[in-house]
Coordinates of C-alpha atoms in Angstrom, one line a residue:
L1 CA -101.2 -37.6 14.0
F2 CA -101.5 -40.1 12.0
P3 CA -101.8 -43.7 12.9
L4 CA -99.2 -45.1 10.8
V5 CA -96.1 -43.3 11.8
G6 CA -96.7 -45.0 15.3
Q7 CA -96.4 -48.1 13.8
L8 CA -93.5 -47.2 11.8
R9 CA -91.7 -45.7 14.8
A10 CA -92.4 -49.0 17.1
A11 CA -90.9 -51.1 14.4
V12 CA -88.0 -49.4 14.6
E13 CA -88.2 -49.0 18.2
G14 CA -88.8 -53.1 18.6
G15 CA -85.2 -53.8 16.7
E16 CA -87.5 -54.9 13.3
L17 CA -84.8 -53.3 11.4
G18 CA -81.7 -54.1 14.2
P19 CA -79.9 -51.3 14.3
V20 CA -80.4 -48.5 11.7
Y21 CA -77.7 -47.5 9.5
M22 CA -79.2 -45.0 7.1
A23 CA -82.4 -43.4 6.0
Y24 CA -83.2 -41.5 3.0
T25 CA -86.1 -39.2 2.4
Y26 CA -86.7 -36.7 -0.2
T27 CA -89.6 -34.3 -1.4
M28 CA -89.8 -32.4 -4.7
G29 CA -91.6 -28.8 -5.0
F30 CA -91.9 -28.5 -9.1
G31 CA -93.4 -25.1 -8.7
H32 CA -96.1 -23.6 -7.2
E33 CA -97.0 -21.3 -10.4
H34 CA -98.0 -25.5 -11.8
E35 CA -100.4 -25.3 -8.9
P36 CA -103.8 -26.5 -10.6
I37 CA -105.8 -23.5 -9.1
R38 CA -103.5 -20.8 -10.4
G39 CA -105.0 -22.1 -14.2
Q40 CA -108.5 -21.3 -12.9
E41 CA -110.4 -18.0 -12.5
G42 CA -111.1 -16.4 -9.2
A43 CA -108.9 -14.7 -6.1
L44 CA -107.2 -18.0 -5.5
A45 CA -105.9 -18.2 -9.3
A46 CA -104.7 -14.5 -8.8
I47 CA -102.6 -15.3 -5.7
D48 CA -98.8 -14.6 -7.2
P49 CA -96.3 -17.6 -6.1
S50 CA -93.0 -15.5 -6.3
W51 CA -93.3 -15.5 -2.8
Y52 CA -92.4 -19.2 -2.3
Y53 CA -88.9 -18.3 -4.1
R54 CA -87.8 -15.4 -1.9
A55 CA -84.7 -15.3 0.6
G56 CA -86.2 -17.3 3.8
A57 CA -88.5 -19.6 1.2
G58 CA -87.2 -22.3 -1.5
P59 CA -88.3 -26.6 -1.0
L60 CA -86.5 -27.0 2.1
P61 CA -89.6 -24.7 4.4
D62 CA -91.8 -25.1 1.5
V63 CA -92.0 -28.8 1.0
T64 CA -88.9 -30.6 3.0
V65 CA -90.4 -29.7 6.7
Y66 CA -93.0 -32.8 5.7
A67 CA -90.2 -35.2 5.2
L68 CA -88.3 -33.6 8.1
Q69 CA -92.0 -34.2 10.3
L70 CA -92.1 -37.4 9.4
I71 CA -88.5 -38.8 9.6
T72 CA -87.9 -37.7 13.2
S73 CA -91.3 -38.9 14.1
V74 CA -89.5 -42.4 13.3
L75 CA -86.1 -42.3 14.1
G76 CA -86.0 -39.4 16.9
P77 CA -84.3 -36.2 16.8
V78 CA -81.1 -35.3 15.0
R79 CA -77.5 -34.7 16.8
Q80 CA -76.1 -32.8 13.7
V81 CA -76.2 -31.9 10.3
T82 CA -74.2 -30.6 7.2
A83 CA -75.7 -29.7 4.0
L84 CA -74.5 -28.7 0.1
A85 CA -77.1 -26.5 -2.0
N86 CA -77.4 -24.3 -5.3
L87 CA -79.4 -22.5 -7.5
R88 CA -80.4 -24.4 -10.6
R89 CA -83.1 -22.6 -12.3
P90 CA -82.3 -18.5 -11.5
E91 CA -85.6 -17.4 -13.4
R92 CA -89.3 -19.1 -13.1
S93 CA -92.1 -17.3 -14.6
W94 CA -95.9 -16.8 -14.0
R95 CA -98.6 -15.3 -15.9
G96 CA -95.9 -13.6 -18.5
Q97 CA -93.8 -12.0 -15.7
T98 CA -90.3 -13.1 -14.6
I99 CA -89.9 -14.9 -11.0
T100 CA -86.1 -14.1 -10.0
I101 CA -85.1 -17.0 -7.7
E102 CA -83.3 -15.7 -4.6
I103 CA -83.1 -18.2 -2.7
A104 CA -81.5 -22.2 -3.4
D105 CA -84.2 -24.4 -5.4
N106 CA -81.6 -27.6 -4.8
T107 CA -80.4 -28.9 -1.7
A108 CA -79.3 -32.1 0.4
V109 CA -79.1 -32.3 4.1
L110 CA -77.0 -34.9 5.3
M111 CA -78.3 -35.6 9.5
E112 CA -76.8 -37.5 12.3
F113 CA -79.3 -39.1 14.5
A114 CA -79.0 -39.3 18.6
S115 CA -79.4 -42.7 17.7
G116 CA -75.9 -42.8 15.6
A117 CA -78.2 -43.5 12.2
I118 CA -77.3 -41.3 9.2
G119 CA -80.1 -39.8 6.8
V120 CA -80.4 -37.4 3.8
A121 CA -83.2 -35.3 3.1
V122 CA -83.2 -33.7 -0.3
G123 CA -85.3 -30.6 -1.4
S124 CA -85.2 -29.3 -4.7
D125 CA -87.8 -28.1 -6.7
S126 CA -87.2 -30.8 -9.9
V127 CA -89.6 -33.1 -11.2
G128 CA -89.6 -36.0 -8.7
S129 CA -89.3 -39.8 -9.1
A130 CA -91.3 -42.4 -11.2
Q131 CA -91.0 -44.8 -8.8
S132 CA -90.9 -43.3 -5.3
P133 CA -93.4 -41.1 -3.7
W134 CA -93.5 -37.2 -3.2
G135 CA -92.3 -37.6 0.7
G136 CA -91.1 -41.0 0.7
M137 CA -89.0 -42.3 3.0
E138 CA -86.9 -45.9 3.2
I139 CA -84.9 -47.0 6.7
Y140 CA -81.8 -49.3 6.4
G141 CA -80.7 -51.5 9.3
A142 CA -78.4 -54.6 9.8
R143 CA -81.5 -57.2 9.8
G144 CA -84.2 -55.3 7.1
A145 CA -85.5 -52.4 5.6
L146 CA -88.4 -50.7 6.2
V147 CA -89.5 -48.6 2.6
L148 CA -92.8 -45.8 2.4
D149 CA -94.9 -46.9 -0.8
D150 CA -97.8 -44.9 -0.8
V151 CA -98.1 -41.6 0.8
D152 CA -101.7 -39.5 0.6
L153 CA -100.8 -35.8 -1.5
A154 CA -103.4 -34.0 -0.1
S155 CA -102.0 -34.4 3.6
G156 CA -98.9 -35.7 3.3
Y157 CA -99.9 -38.8 5.4
P158 CA -98.1 -42.4 4.5
V159 CA -100.6 -44.6 4.6
R160 CA -98.6 -48.2 3.3
A161 CA -95.1 -49.6 3.8
T162 CA -93.3 -52.1 2.9
L163 CA -90.9 -54.0 5.8
H164 CA -88.9 -55.9 4.2
G165 CA -86.3 -58.7 6.6
P166 CA -86.7 -61.9 8.0
T167 CA -90.7 -61.6 8.3
P168 CA -91.6 -59.3 5.4
R169 CA -94.5 -57.6 5.8
T170 CA -96.8 -54.6 4.8
I171 CA -98.3 -51.8 7.3
A172 CA -101.0 -49.7 5.6
A173 CA -103.4 -47.4 7.2
D174 CA -106.9 -46.0 5.3
L175 CA -106.8 -41.4 5.7
G176 CA -110.0 -42.5 7.4
D177 CA -108.0 -44.2 10.1
Q178 CA -107.1 -40.7 11.4
Q179 CA -109.7 -40.3 14.0
Y180 CA -110.9 -36.5 13.1
L181 CA -111.4 -37.0 9.6
T182 CA -114.8 -37.6 8.8
P183 CA -116.3 -38.6 5.4
N184 CA -116.4 -34.1 4.4
H185 CA -112.4 -33.7 5.7
L186 CA -111.3 -36.7 3.4
A187 CA -112.5 -34.9 0.8
I188 CA -110.8 -31.4 1.0
E189 CA -107.2 -30.2 0.4
E190 CA -104.6 -30.6 3.1
P191 CA -106.9 -31.9 5.7
H192 CA -103.9 -32.9 8.4
V193 CA -104.4 -29.1 9.2
Y194 CA -107.9 -29.5 10.2
A195 CA -106.8 -33.3 12.3
D196 CA -103.5 -30.8 14.0
I197 CA -106.0 -28.6 15.2
M198 CA -108.5 -30.9 16.3
D199 CA -105.7 -32.8 18.5
L200 CA -105.0 -29.0 19.9
V201 CA -108.1 -28.5 21.3
D202 CA -108.7 -31.8 22.7
A203 CA -105.2 -31.2 24.4
I204 CA -106.7 -28.3 26.1
R205 CA -109.6 -30.0 26.9
D206 CA -108.2 -33.1 28.4
D207 CA -105.4 -31.1 29.8
R208 CA -102.9 -33.2 28.4
A209 CA -99.7 -32.0 25.5
P210 CA -100.9 -32.2 22.2
R211 CA -99.2 -35.0 20.2
A212 CA -98.1 -32.5 17.6
T213 CA -95.8 -30.8 19.8
G214 CA -94.1 -27.4 19.4
E215 CA -91.0 -29.1 20.8
Q216 CA -91.1 -31.3 17.8
A217 CA -91.8 -28.4 15.2
R218 CA -88.9 -26.2 16.6
H219 CA -86.5 -29.2 16.0
V220 CA -87.4 -29.5 12.7
V221 CA -87.0 -25.4 12.2
E222 CA -83.7 -26.0 13.8
I223 CA -82.6 -28.2 11.2
I224 CA -83.8 -26.0 8.3
E225 CA -81.6 -23.3 9.4
R226 CA -78.8 -25.5 10.5
A227 CA -78.7 -26.8 7.4
R228 CA -78.5 -23.3 5.7
A229 CA -75.8 -22.8 8.1
A230 CA -73.8 -25.2 7.1
V231 CA -74.7 -24.3 3.5
A232 CA -73.2 -20.5 4.3
T233 CA -69.9 -21.7 6.4
G234 CA -69.2 -25.1 5.1
Q235 CA -69.3 -26.3 8.5
T236 CA -71.0 -28.9 10.2
Q237 CA -73.4 -27.5 12.1
Q238 CA -74.6 -29.0 16.0
L239 CA -78.5 -28.8 17.0
T240 CA -79.1 -27.3 20.5
T241 CA -83.2 -28.6 20.1
R242 CA -84.5 -32.1 21.6
F243 CA -88.0 -33.1 21.7

């Protein structure tokens, strides 16, 4: 829903990069037990974070889902996936309690898009890069490359990217460019959730399709589930959904 995403997609579809060869996006989870709110007092601080590490959870549906939503918004649907994953840290701790990790905490997903581009999405509970932003993305084509330079951490929205090529340029937007985020909403955590809700409200009122579609969300979920199947079987998985 953020305006910059449409500009990135237009740059790719307009041929500014030429045929896209390769793309990369990554998200690092670092661990929810370290979130600032958990070091405070009150009901929110007391919420047990161990469910993030139980079967069915892990970094893929927790944080990599944001990167997959972005990269499919720019490059379109994925045709097939394979993946490698393992568990690097079998135990964590929170408030003196040991948390046994039940799911892979280190995953690399290799995707072939319907366009023919190949992409890699990394989801890990490690420390992230000092240069690339959380949720960063890079797309490489025959004539140019698109590098996401900055991401708003409260919302996950990309706010600045650089197009490298014959005519280099910067593509940027402010968080306030999202039409639903008034000044009060700019100060809250995860304001994108409010924007998603309001776009759905407007879609119902105006009798139009929501811009954040259920079809794309379903496709992203299938990427995650097919990646897990690839890890379990050692075989490349074909996707059945499109958007």
